[in-house]
Amino acid sequence: MQFTAKQIAEFIGGRVEGNEQATVSTFAKIEEATEGAITFLSNPKYTSYIYNTKASIVLVNDDLKLEHPVDSTLIRVPNAYECVAKLMQMYAATLPKKTGIDPLAFVSKTAEIGKDVYVGPFTYIGEGVKIGDGTRIFPNVTIYDGCQIGKNVTIHAGAVIGADGFGFAPNTEGYEKIPQLGTVIIEDDVEIGANTCVDRSTMGETIIHKGVKLDNLIQVAHNCEIGENTVMSAQVGMAGSTKIGAWCMVGGQAGFSGHIKIADKTFVGAQSGVISNTKGNGEQLIGAPAVNPKMYFKARALDAKLPEMYRQIAQLQREIDELKKKLL
Amino acid sequence: MQFTAKQIAEFIGGRVEGNEQATVSTFAKIEEATEGAITFLSNPKYTSYIYNTKASIVLVNDDLKLEHPVDSTLIRVPNAYECVAKLMQMYAATLPKKTGIDPLAFVSKTAEIGKDVYVGPFTYIGEGVKIGDGTRIFPNVTIYDGCQIGKNVTIHAGAVIGADGFGFAPNTEGYEKIPQLGTVIIEDDVEIGANTCVDRSTMGETIIHKGVKLDNLIQVAHNCEIGENTVMSAQVGMAGSTKIGAWCMVGGQAGFSGHIKIADKTFVGAQSGVISNTKGNGEQLIGAPAVNPKMYFKARALDAKLPEMYRQIAQLQREIDELKKKLL
Amino acid sequence: MQFTAKQIAEFIGGRVEGNEQATVSTFAKIEEATEGAITFLSNPKYTSYIYNTKASIVLVNDDLKLEHPVDSTLIRVPNAYECVAKLMQMYAATLPKKTGIDPLAFVSKTAEIGKDVYVGPFTYIGEGVKIGDGTRIFPNVTIYDGCQIGKNVTIHAGAVIGADGFGFAPNTEGYEKIPQLGTVIIEDDVEIGANTCVDRSTMGETIIHKGVKLDNLIQVAHNCEIGENTVMSAQVGMAGSTKIGAWCMVGGQAGFSGHIKIADKTFVGAQSGVISNTKGNGEQLIGAPAVNPKMYFKARALDAKLPEMYRQIAQLQREIDELKKKLL
């Protein structure tokens, strides 16, 4: 499959700068591209690469200003990142898709599997599980009894859906298990990363709403709820019964205490520890315990000045003592 | 299976307030309960729900004071949370239990498997592994050669027991592997969460004592030891050779340095970093490096005042300079 | 297999102190050793154990000074830790090694598998995957299509290599998936821990260079690169496109922002958050955001003095006010 700069520009509505007949057959990162590859420039951090890239075509933003001419043919578009994503989606749609239930998977007789579903080898689908149309479940996934998975969901290898929530009641000799009688509901268009865990609820359901994207190695505890189109980076942890709103963004390794409510469009920085309810939509939180970014960065900057502040206080005390002596 | 408020109250020793013949057949969370469900109110955060819940029966604490009458039948008990747990255990005991070694599991010929054991599909039990009576091992678990698992242990999907500890000795060209010749011992009544890893020791054993409960995605490094009835929330990490006492509680995403000793009944807050031995039993630790909660919360509160303190110090300097001038 | 102190001392070039005919057949930790075991003393934390150990032989450093005689036979060597590692490697080489592709593994017809490879039960090797000679892949591992694994690599149970990178472009209704068209390259002599995830790149490759050692539950995002002989403890997370140099050491639970470059021989403390490029080789970083250890430990020490500093500032203000009054 080969395309010319002219064809691509027409398809994505861009403007060619250079050789309209430049031809590409693959995608590459700007710093690694070779002849025959199309790449893109979006993050300003990478601007310097455009002068040396061997890519035949580079998608760039309309407003990119060059310091001197470049060898590659450019296609100028309003948003280079969006356009390369569009081209990649187009290309990906032409690739063969895995479908069907692999004979090496285990699917309970009482499970209901939709159309055009892929279930990979060594994936376990428990009793009464429902899987919607077009959902893809990679190898070595475990879905415990009774969980419901929507349409066009992607679950990556090693994920565990519906293991027991972590509930124990202490007695004098040890802990007694609190049975986890609920399930997990994963709605349409969700993506679950590799080795991520979503626990079943004690009663009722743990719910991952439509369009949520969870990266790898995330922990979603029992009775949690994640609102539509919220995205979470790898290794985030949510304690029990916490509810996160829609369209939130959560950085990697962040943690949430149990039994709190996070409003829509909340932005949580990486490694933050969120321990209480947000006050309204659109808050930005960072640090542990999490505060607003302005306060966080001020405090962190003054961290570096603490030794100076400590010395200054002692110095002020000495100067005051001097003054006192003089005034006696 | 249906029960009346009267039957339940008799069973758990409670007092009915409302319709003794109210009938339930399922459990539900107070905010989601519908007719026919029993729920409970224990966490004061949820008190407002009692006025609107559709639950037929609500278990409440003896001392709950209502602002106005409610529709649901109440059962008053000394500890609502304990009572609902008791009812759920009773109910869970009536459910069918998975038992037997699934034909899709791999069990080494030299492994010894006790009575009433469940081993799920795609679970791997290595050579010489011993599994005690009544233990349940969910799908996709890997137990390396030589590990010993006690009685009535639960191991959730994707957990890995007995992988090599992380030991390498540097030389000029790279690292040489230090063979991990020990094993893992998991005693009776332990629960291990999904995708949690317990590494084998370099020599001797990594030991998880009786009644320990580990949540998901936890890392227990080589040569570690965890005392009886200690509980750890998800994503906790222990570095090598660290020993944690009995009856400790560890919050999610906390970490422990290697080669340290944590005494019994230590409480470690979420995301803490514990880097040294505790001084005695019952310490509370939080933050990184972990300190006592009083010091931690004071320091965090003063974080917010750092900019003000910084300004004040400069202001004090100016005032002193003024005074000095006047005294000249 | 039994060895005398004399034989061992000759083999590793050490000097026997005590009974040259003392005989051992197993390794043990100093605090747990029984008769017939060889142990070692390297970490000074454990020195007190030498006076009570039941080990028949203890490897110790040349410069160890004893307060009084001990029962065990000692072998003095320049580096006891290195010597015990050497003995363990020698012993491990005599143990039977797992080899071959287990009939319960899934290996795609288009995969290329080298010589002397072990692939455990329930491990999935996707299309076009290449596995080099001598590589060992434990049970329940998933290697997605197109990934390349070098020679003498070890991949522990539950690891996932080549799952989709976490890339989504927002639109008004939700997020569109950005296809992850690249792959993963893992070079020779790498060790990957249990349940660790290495994502495939968006385009080009995610690369783990020769000799890298990754512990359990680590997240390596799309387009990352890890330089030769870098070691990372458990639960570390790298965000997308970050490049880490050679011979770095990264403590457990540390995190790296995306699109940054870490130079060679960088040392990153446990739980640190590295958010920007390093300035040169050999930097030491700790804390979040990570700074140099001197600044970090000063700031943490002054954390404890914040309440005192806060009170002192108020006190200074009062004293100045007093002085002002006197001067009026």
Tab-separated table of C-alpha atoms in Angstrom, chain A residues 217 235 253, chain C residues 216-220 232-238 250-256:
chain	number	residue	atom	x	y	z
A	217	LEU	CA	-1.738	-2.226	36.247
A	235	GLN	CA	-0.731	2.100	38.151
A	253	GLN	CA	0.440	6.154	40.116
C	216	ASN	CA	7.797	-7.230	39.008
C	217	LEU	CA	4.717	-5.096	38.258
C	218	ILE	CA	6.606	-2.419	36.278
C	219	GLN	CA	4.940	-0.312	33.585
C	220	VAL	CA	6.939	0.612	30.497
C	232	MET	CA	14.521	-1.108	38.026
C	233	SER	CA	12.871	-2.296	41.225
C	234	ALA	CA	9.247	-3.338	41.438
C	235	GLN	CA	6.266	-1.131	40.570
C	236	VAL	CA	8.231	1.558	38.734
C	237	GLY	CA	6.227	3.389	36.054
C	238	MET	CA	7.474	5.094	32.889
C	250	VAL	CA	15.721	3.007	39.819
C	251	GLY	CA	14.116	2.352	43.208
C	252	GLY	CA	10.714	0.765	43.695
C	253	GLN	CA	7.495	2.677	42.915
C	254	ALA	CA	9.386	5.545	41.245
C	255	GLY	CA	7.677	7.248	38.303
C	256	PHE	CA	8.861	9.070	35.179
